Structure formats: C-alpha cells, structure tokens
Amino acid sequence: TQLLEQSPQFLSIQEGENLTVYCNSSSVFSSLQWYRQEPGEGPVLLVTVVTGGEVKKLKRLTFQFGDARKDSSLHITAAQPGDTGLYLCAGPPGYSSASKIIFGSGTRLSIRP
Amino acid sequence: KAGVTQTPRYLIKTRGQQVTLSCSPISGHRSVSWYQQTPGQGLQFLFEYFSETQRNKGNFPGRFSGRQFSNSRSEMNVSTLELGDSALYLCASSYIAGGSTDTQYFGPGTRLTVL
C-alpha cells in the first residue's frame, strides 16, 4: 500500500520564523501536490511538482520534489499568521490502487502573532 | 466564476438512516470527485464521476454510492449509516478527469454527524 507520511503532525511557531514540512513515501510518485486547508473550507491546491529534483517557489513558499520522487518538502520563509492551516501533500497511487489520489495525514500549522 | 457548492453544509442523522449529499461543480467542469475526511483516517478518496460515469472508486463499502447528472451535478448517498461515517465529506471538481496533475477545486464540504 502506498502511503504518504507527513511530518511534523503539528507545528506552532512565532510569526517571522522559518519552517519546513516534509512528505515522505517508500514508493515513487509520478507527481505530488501540496494543498492548504483552512477551517470550514476545502483544500486549495498550492502547487504540483512532477520532475525529480524540481523546485517551485510561490512567494514565501518553496516546494521541492526529491530526486527519486519519493519525497517532497515545503519550506515557508518568514511565516505569517495567514499561513496558518492544514497542509496536505497528495499524489496519484500506483497501478495497484483503485484510488485516484492519496493524501498524506497532514501538518497542522499555527503561526502565532 | 462561482466555486464548488455543496449542500447541505451540516447534517445530523442517526444510525441506520440514509443520507444524500449534493455537489454542484464549477461551470464547465465535467469531473466530480468525492472524499471523506476524518481526524483518524485523514482525507480519503471515495469515487470520481466523469460524464455521468463512475471512473474510479476508492476502498469503501457498497453503502457509499454516487451518481452524476447530465449537468455534471453529483450526489453521493450513504445507506445504513454507522457512527464511523461521521466525517466531513468533500466534493472536488476539475475540467478533465484522470490526469494526475489535474487541478481539483474543492467545495467547503458537508459535515455529517451520525448519532
């Protein structure tokens, strides 16, 4: 069974600090996506990475796809209270799975003013 | 463009009852996927519909079913509700189906509580 493990599960930091969230698997993924979900809302897609070693930047957020396409990271620089939310990585499973997409367990991020 | 809408937003049912949830995708989107989100299991894929046909189905019992109408609106039904069915049910739409990099747009979800 393909799994996506995220760490840490919870993270509470002060505004202005930097942080990194990890998404790891023992399986290769053809692509990985990162979502942010705020309370009372559905997840919103932040980025899709498709090439091993790929780095994408979205303002203060930097996403990296591992060379072997088994892991990904999300780095936030100078975190702001608006970054608070549940961060989810997701990817298409292998051929053995009927599921269209699998999600990691999520990292709940809280930025204190 | 209006986003994905889901109705109702909140629902309380008792064990053994059945429930129907509705999802209206973004105009022009033909793919609708349903997900269950719980604190214990996280976000899990239920099924995907495209042009009124189920394309993919996750590992859920047959009590969970769905359908899609010709206008792309979708409904999911859960019969013989169990306490463990309490969850946030999310619907997502995309323009096309099947692509691993498709952008899915999620609705706000329906919070189902089973007593």
Short mmCIF file of N, CA and C in Angstrom, two decimals, chain A residues 30-31 33 35 37 40-45 48 50 86 88 92 98-105, chain B residues 9 31 33 35 37 43 45 48 56-58 88 90 94 98-104 106-108:
data_model
loop_
_atom_site.label_atom_id
_atom_site.label_comp_id
_atom_site.label_asym_id
_atom_site.label_seq_id
_atom_site.Cartn_x
_atom_site.Cartn_y
_atom_site.Cartn_z
N SER A 30 4.56 9.74 -9.50
CA SER A 30 4.76 10.45 -10.77
C SER A 30 4.65 11.96 -10.57
N SER A 31 3.93 12.37 -9.56
CA SER A 31 3.80 13.79 -9.24
C SER A 31 3.30 13.91 -7.81
N GLN A 33 1.31 16.84 -5.13
CA GLN A 33 0.66 18.13 -4.98
C GLN A 33 0.67 18.52 -3.50
N TYR A 35 -1.49 21.01 -0.80
CA TYR A 35 -2.72 21.76 -0.58
C TYR A 35 -2.65 22.43 0.79
N GLN A 37 -5.50 23.74 3.70
CA GLN A 37 -6.92 23.73 4.07
C GLN A 37 -7.10 24.57 5.32
N GLY A 40 -13.24 25.09 8.04
CA GLY A 40 -14.51 25.35 7.38
C GLY A 40 -14.44 25.41 5.86
N GLU A 41 -13.27 25.10 5.32
CA GLU A 41 -13.10 25.17 3.87
C GLU A 41 -12.52 23.87 3.35
N GLY A 42 -12.62 23.68 2.03
CA GLY A 42 -11.97 22.56 1.42
C GLY A 42 -10.51 22.89 1.12
N PRO A 43 -9.69 21.87 0.83
CA PRO A 43 -8.29 22.13 0.49
C PRO A 43 -8.16 22.96 -0.78
N VAL A 44 -7.12 23.78 -0.82
CA VAL A 44 -6.83 24.59 -2.01
C VAL A 44 -5.46 24.19 -2.51
N LEU A 45 -5.39 23.89 -3.80
CA LEU A 45 -4.12 23.47 -4.39
C LEU A 45 -3.12 24.63 -4.39
N THR A 48 1.88 21.81 -7.91
CA THR A 48 2.09 20.44 -8.36
C THR A 48 3.54 20.33 -8.82
N VAL A 50 6.33 17.70 -10.63
CA VAL A 50 6.26 16.49 -11.47
C VAL A 50 7.64 15.92 -11.82
N LEU A 86 -4.01 23.64 7.61
CA LEU A 86 -3.61 22.24 7.48
C LEU A 86 -2.97 22.07 6.11
N LEU A 88 -1.44 19.63 3.30
CA LEU A 88 -1.58 18.25 2.85
C LEU A 88 -0.78 18.02 1.58
N PRO A 92 -0.92 10.68 -7.02
CA PRO A 92 -1.61 9.53 -7.62
C PRO A 92 -0.93 8.23 -7.21
N ALA A 98 -7.05 1.40 -6.64
CA ALA A 98 -8.20 1.92 -7.37
C ALA A 98 -8.40 3.40 -7.09
N SER A 99 -7.76 3.89 -6.06
CA SER A 99 -7.95 5.28 -5.68
C SER A 99 -7.29 6.21 -6.68
N LYS A 100 -7.97 7.30 -6.95
CA LYS A 100 -7.43 8.27 -7.90
C LYS A 100 -6.25 9.02 -7.31
N ILE A 101 -6.30 9.27 -6.02
CA ILE A 101 -5.28 10.08 -5.37
C ILE A 101 -5.23 9.70 -3.90
N ILE A 102 -4.06 9.75 -3.31
CA ILE A 102 -3.95 9.53 -1.88
C ILE A 102 -3.36 10.78 -1.23
N PHE A 103 -3.81 11.04 -0.02
CA PHE A 103 -3.37 12.21 0.71
C PHE A 103 -2.54 11.80 1.91
N GLY A 104 -1.59 12.65 2.25
CA GLY A 104 -0.86 12.47 3.49
C GLY A 104 -1.75 12.82 4.67
N SER A 105 -1.27 12.53 5.86
CA SER A 105 -2.06 12.77 7.07
C SER A 105 -2.13 14.24 7.45
N ARG B 9 -24.61 22.05 4.31
CA ARG B 9 -23.30 22.23 4.94
C ARG B 9 -23.17 21.39 6.20
N SER B 31 -15.75 16.69 -14.31
CA SER B 31 -15.31 15.65 -13.38
C SER B 31 -15.65 16.07 -11.95
N SER B 33 -15.26 14.54 -7.97
CA SER B 33 -14.74 13.52 -7.06
C SER B 33 -15.26 13.78 -5.66
N TYR B 35 -14.69 12.90 -1.43
CA TYR B 35 -13.70 12.49 -0.45
C TYR B 35 -14.35 12.49 0.93
N GLN B 37 -13.23 13.02 4.94
CA GLN B 37 -12.14 13.48 5.80
C GLN B 37 -12.51 13.27 7.25
N LEU B 43 -7.84 12.39 4.77
CA LEU B 43 -8.64 12.61 3.57
C LEU B 43 -8.54 11.38 2.68
N PHE B 45 -10.15 9.19 -0.72
CA PHE B 45 -10.89 9.25 -1.96
C PHE B 45 -12.05 8.25 -1.94
N GLU B 48 -14.98 8.96 -8.25
CA GLU B 48 -14.92 10.04 -9.24
C GLU B 48 -15.92 9.75 -10.35
N ASN B 56 -13.48 5.99 -11.13
CA ASN B 56 -12.63 5.41 -10.11
C ASN B 56 -13.43 5.26 -8.83
N LYS B 57 -13.07 4.27 -8.02
CA LYS B 57 -13.74 4.09 -6.74
C LYS B 57 -12.70 3.71 -5.71
N GLY B 58 -12.76 4.37 -4.59
CA GLY B 58 -11.85 4.07 -3.51
C GLY B 58 -12.31 2.85 -2.72
N LEU B 88 -16.31 14.87 7.49
CA LEU B 88 -16.51 15.97 6.54
C LEU B 88 -16.42 15.35 5.15
N LEU B 90 -16.17 15.95 1.29
CA LEU B 90 -15.73 16.99 0.37
C LEU B 90 -15.96 16.56 -1.07
N SER B 94 -13.05 19.15 -11.44
CA SER B 94 -11.96 19.52 -12.33
C SER B 94 -12.48 19.50 -13.76
N GLY B 98 -8.95 12.15 -14.76
CA GLY B 98 -7.96 11.11 -14.95
C GLY B 98 -6.52 11.57 -14.92
N GLY B 99 -6.27 12.83 -15.15
CA GLY B 99 -4.89 13.29 -15.15
C GLY B 99 -4.35 13.44 -13.75
N SER B 100 -3.14 12.98 -13.53
CA SER B 100 -2.59 13.03 -12.19
C SER B 100 -2.23 14.44 -11.77
N THR B 101 -2.14 15.34 -12.70
CA THR B 101 -1.80 16.72 -12.35
C THR B 101 -2.99 17.65 -12.51
N ASP B 102 -4.19 17.09 -12.71
CA ASP B 102 -5.38 17.94 -12.84
C ASP B 102 -5.53 18.82 -11.60
N THR B 103 -5.95 20.04 -11.81
CA THR B 103 -6.25 20.91 -10.68
C THR B 103 -7.67 20.62 -10.23
N GLN B 104 -7.79 20.21 -8.98
CA GLN B 104 -9.10 19.96 -8.40
C GLN B 104 -9.48 21.16 -7.54
N PHE B 106 -11.95 22.24 -4.59
CA PHE B 106 -12.78 21.64 -3.56
C PHE B 106 -13.88 22.58 -3.10
N GLY B 107 -15.01 21.97 -2.74
CA GLY B 107 -16.06 22.71 -2.09
C GLY B 107 -15.78 22.80 -0.60
N PRO B 108 -16.65 23.49 0.16
CA PRO B 108 -16.43 23.65 1.59
C PRO B 108 -16.77 22.42 2.41
#
